mmCIF file of C-alpha atoms in Angstrom:
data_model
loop_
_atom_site.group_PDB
_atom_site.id
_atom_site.type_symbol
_atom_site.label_atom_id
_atom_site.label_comp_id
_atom_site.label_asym_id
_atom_site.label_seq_id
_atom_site.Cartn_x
_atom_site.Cartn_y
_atom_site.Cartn_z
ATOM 1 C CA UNK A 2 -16.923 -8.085 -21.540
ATOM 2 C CA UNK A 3 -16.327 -6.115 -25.008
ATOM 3 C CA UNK A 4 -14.022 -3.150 -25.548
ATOM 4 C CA UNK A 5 -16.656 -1.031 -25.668
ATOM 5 C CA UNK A 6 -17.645 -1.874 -22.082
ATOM 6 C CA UNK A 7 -14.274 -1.919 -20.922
ATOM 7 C CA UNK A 8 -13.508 1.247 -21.862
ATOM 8 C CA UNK A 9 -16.657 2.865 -20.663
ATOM 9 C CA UNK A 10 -16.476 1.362 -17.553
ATOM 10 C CA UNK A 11 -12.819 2.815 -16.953
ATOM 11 C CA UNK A 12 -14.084 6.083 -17.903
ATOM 12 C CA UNK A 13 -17.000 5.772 -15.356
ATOM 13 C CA UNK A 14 -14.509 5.258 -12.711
ATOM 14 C CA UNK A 15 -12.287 8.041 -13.492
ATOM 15 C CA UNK A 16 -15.386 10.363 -13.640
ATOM 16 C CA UNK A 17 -16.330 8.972 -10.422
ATOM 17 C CA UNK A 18 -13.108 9.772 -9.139
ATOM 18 C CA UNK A 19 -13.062 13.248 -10.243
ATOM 19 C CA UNK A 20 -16.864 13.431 -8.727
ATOM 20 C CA UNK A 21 -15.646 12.636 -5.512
ATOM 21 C CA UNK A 22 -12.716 14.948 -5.225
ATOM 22 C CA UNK A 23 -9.945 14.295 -7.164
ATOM 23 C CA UNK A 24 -8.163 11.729 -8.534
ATOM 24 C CA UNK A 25 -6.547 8.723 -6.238
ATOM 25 C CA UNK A 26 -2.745 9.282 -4.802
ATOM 26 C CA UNK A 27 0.172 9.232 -6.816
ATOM 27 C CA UNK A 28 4.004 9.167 -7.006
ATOM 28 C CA UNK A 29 5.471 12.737 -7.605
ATOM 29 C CA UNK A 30 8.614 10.047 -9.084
ATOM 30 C CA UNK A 31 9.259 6.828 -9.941
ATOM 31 C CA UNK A 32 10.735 5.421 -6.829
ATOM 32 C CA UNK A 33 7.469 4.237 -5.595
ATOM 33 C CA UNK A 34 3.494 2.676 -6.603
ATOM 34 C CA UNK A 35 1.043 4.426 -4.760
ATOM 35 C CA UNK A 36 -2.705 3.017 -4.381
ATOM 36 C CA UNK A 37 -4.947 4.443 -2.675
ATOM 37 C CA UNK A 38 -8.586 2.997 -3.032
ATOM 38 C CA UNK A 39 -11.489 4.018 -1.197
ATOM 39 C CA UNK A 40 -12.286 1.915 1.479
ATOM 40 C CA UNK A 41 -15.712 3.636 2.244
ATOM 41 C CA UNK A 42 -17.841 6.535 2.274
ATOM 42 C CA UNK A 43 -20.927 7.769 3.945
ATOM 43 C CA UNK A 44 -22.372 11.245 4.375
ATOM 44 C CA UNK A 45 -19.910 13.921 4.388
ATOM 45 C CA UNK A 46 -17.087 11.493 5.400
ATOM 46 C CA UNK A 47 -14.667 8.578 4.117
ATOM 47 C CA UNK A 48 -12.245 6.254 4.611
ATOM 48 C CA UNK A 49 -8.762 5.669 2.209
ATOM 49 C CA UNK A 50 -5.897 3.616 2.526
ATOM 50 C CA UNK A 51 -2.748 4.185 0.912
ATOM 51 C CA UNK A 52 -0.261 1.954 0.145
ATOM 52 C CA UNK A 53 3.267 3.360 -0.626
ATOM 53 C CA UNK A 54 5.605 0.576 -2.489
ATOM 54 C CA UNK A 55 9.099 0.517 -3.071
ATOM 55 C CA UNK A 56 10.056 -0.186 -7.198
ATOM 56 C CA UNK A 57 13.748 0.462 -6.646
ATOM 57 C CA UNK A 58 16.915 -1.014 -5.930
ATOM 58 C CA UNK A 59 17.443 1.232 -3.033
ATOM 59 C CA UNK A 60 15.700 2.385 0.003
ATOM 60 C CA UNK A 61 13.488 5.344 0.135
ATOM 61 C CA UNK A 62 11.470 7.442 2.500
ATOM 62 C CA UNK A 63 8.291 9.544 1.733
ATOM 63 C CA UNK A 64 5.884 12.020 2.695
ATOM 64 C CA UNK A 65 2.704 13.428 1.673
ATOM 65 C CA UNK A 66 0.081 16.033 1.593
ATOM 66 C CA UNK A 67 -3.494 16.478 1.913
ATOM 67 C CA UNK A 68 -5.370 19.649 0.464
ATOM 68 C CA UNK A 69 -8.736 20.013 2.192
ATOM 69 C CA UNK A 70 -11.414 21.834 0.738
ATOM 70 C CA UNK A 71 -13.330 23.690 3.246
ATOM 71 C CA UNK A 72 -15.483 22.779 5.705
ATOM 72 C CA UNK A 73 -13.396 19.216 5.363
ATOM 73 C CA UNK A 74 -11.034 18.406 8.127
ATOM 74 C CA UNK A 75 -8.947 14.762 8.918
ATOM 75 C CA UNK A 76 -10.946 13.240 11.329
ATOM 76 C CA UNK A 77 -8.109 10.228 12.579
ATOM 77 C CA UNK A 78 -4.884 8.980 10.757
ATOM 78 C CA UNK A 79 -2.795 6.113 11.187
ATOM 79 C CA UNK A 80 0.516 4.767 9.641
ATOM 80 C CA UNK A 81 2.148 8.188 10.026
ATOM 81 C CA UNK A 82 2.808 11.289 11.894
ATOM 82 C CA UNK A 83 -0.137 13.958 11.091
ATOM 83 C CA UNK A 84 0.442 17.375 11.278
ATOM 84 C CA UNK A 85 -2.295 20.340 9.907
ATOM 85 C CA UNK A 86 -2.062 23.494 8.855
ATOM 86 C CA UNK A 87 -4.684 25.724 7.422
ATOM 87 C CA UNK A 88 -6.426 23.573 4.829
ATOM 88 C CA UNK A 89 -2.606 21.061 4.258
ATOM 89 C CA UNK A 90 -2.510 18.315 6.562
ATOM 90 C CA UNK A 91 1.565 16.721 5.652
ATOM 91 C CA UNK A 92 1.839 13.064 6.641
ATOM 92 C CA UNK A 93 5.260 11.965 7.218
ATOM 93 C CA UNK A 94 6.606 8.475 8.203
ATOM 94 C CA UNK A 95 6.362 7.048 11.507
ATOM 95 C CA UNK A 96 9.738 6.839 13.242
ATOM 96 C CA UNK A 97 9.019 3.155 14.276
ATOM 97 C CA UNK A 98 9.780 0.115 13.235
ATOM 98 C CA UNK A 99 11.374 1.651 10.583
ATOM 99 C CA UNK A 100 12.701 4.787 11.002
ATOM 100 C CA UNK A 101 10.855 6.376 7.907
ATOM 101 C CA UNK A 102 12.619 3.752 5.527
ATOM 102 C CA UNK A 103 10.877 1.776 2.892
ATOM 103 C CA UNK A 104 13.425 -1.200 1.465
ATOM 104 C CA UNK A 105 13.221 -1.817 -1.379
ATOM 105 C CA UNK A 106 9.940 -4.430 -2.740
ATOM 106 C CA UNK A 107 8.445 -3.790 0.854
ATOM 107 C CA UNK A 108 5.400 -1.415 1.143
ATOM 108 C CA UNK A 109 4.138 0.946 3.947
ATOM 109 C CA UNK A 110 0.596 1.874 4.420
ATOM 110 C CA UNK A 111 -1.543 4.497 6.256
ATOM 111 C CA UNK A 112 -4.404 6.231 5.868
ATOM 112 C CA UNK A 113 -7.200 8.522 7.527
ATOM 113 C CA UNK A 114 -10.900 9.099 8.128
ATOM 114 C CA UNK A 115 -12.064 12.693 6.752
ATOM 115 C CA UNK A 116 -14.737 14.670 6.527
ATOM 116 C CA UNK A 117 -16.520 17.080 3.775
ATOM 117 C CA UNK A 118 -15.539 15.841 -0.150
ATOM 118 C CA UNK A 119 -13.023 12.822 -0.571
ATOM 119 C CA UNK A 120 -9.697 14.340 -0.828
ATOM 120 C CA UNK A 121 -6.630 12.518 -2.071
ATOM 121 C CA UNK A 122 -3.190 13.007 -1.056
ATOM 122 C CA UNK A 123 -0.209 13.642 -3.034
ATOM 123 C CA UNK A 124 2.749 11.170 -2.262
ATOM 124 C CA UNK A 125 6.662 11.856 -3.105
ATOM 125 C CA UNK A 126 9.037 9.464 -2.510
ATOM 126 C CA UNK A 127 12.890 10.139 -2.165
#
């Protein structure tokens, strides 16, 4: 594959991205890699998996939040404690098995079903 494809391949996928609502999850800092691909989508609804990993020395918790856009609501979650309000939906670590604690080179992942545009959510680590 030439340049030329390369590159307009990566810009098809960021144009898709921004198509379906947004670009993918990411770090609000450096503490962690966040990647959050697709894993499917259907008629007013998808699926996304996010993986949260630890680049430091150190260990660190997170959290995150989900801006809906109207009519879209978060159908079923996993890998964290859910709770909505409005159109945010903040995620916050489960208290088990690790009490919220990433060490560090480990990962964590959750994710959710939605409905209504795919909608991204914003990680920070700390």
């Amino acid at each position: 594959m030439g340049i030329r494809m390369k590159i307009a391949a990566a810009l098809a996928v960021g144009a898709l991205a921004i198509l379906l609502g947004g670009a993918p999850a990411k770090a609000a800092d450096p503490l962690c890699e966040v990647s959050s691909p697709l894993a499917t989508q259907w008629t007013n609804g998808y699926m996304v998996n996010i993986t949260i990993r630890n680049v430091t020395t150190r260990p660190v918790s997170w959290r995150a939040n989900v801006i809906l856009q109207p009519p879209g609501v978060i159908i079923q979650g996993w890998g964290g404690v859910f709770t909505a309000s409005a159109t945010q939906v903040s995620i916050y670590p489960p208290p088990y098995p690790s009490g919220g604690v990433i060490q560090p080179g480990e990962s964590h992942i959750f994710g959710y079903v939605g409905s209504g545009p795919v909608v991204y959510p914003q990680v920070a680590c700390y």
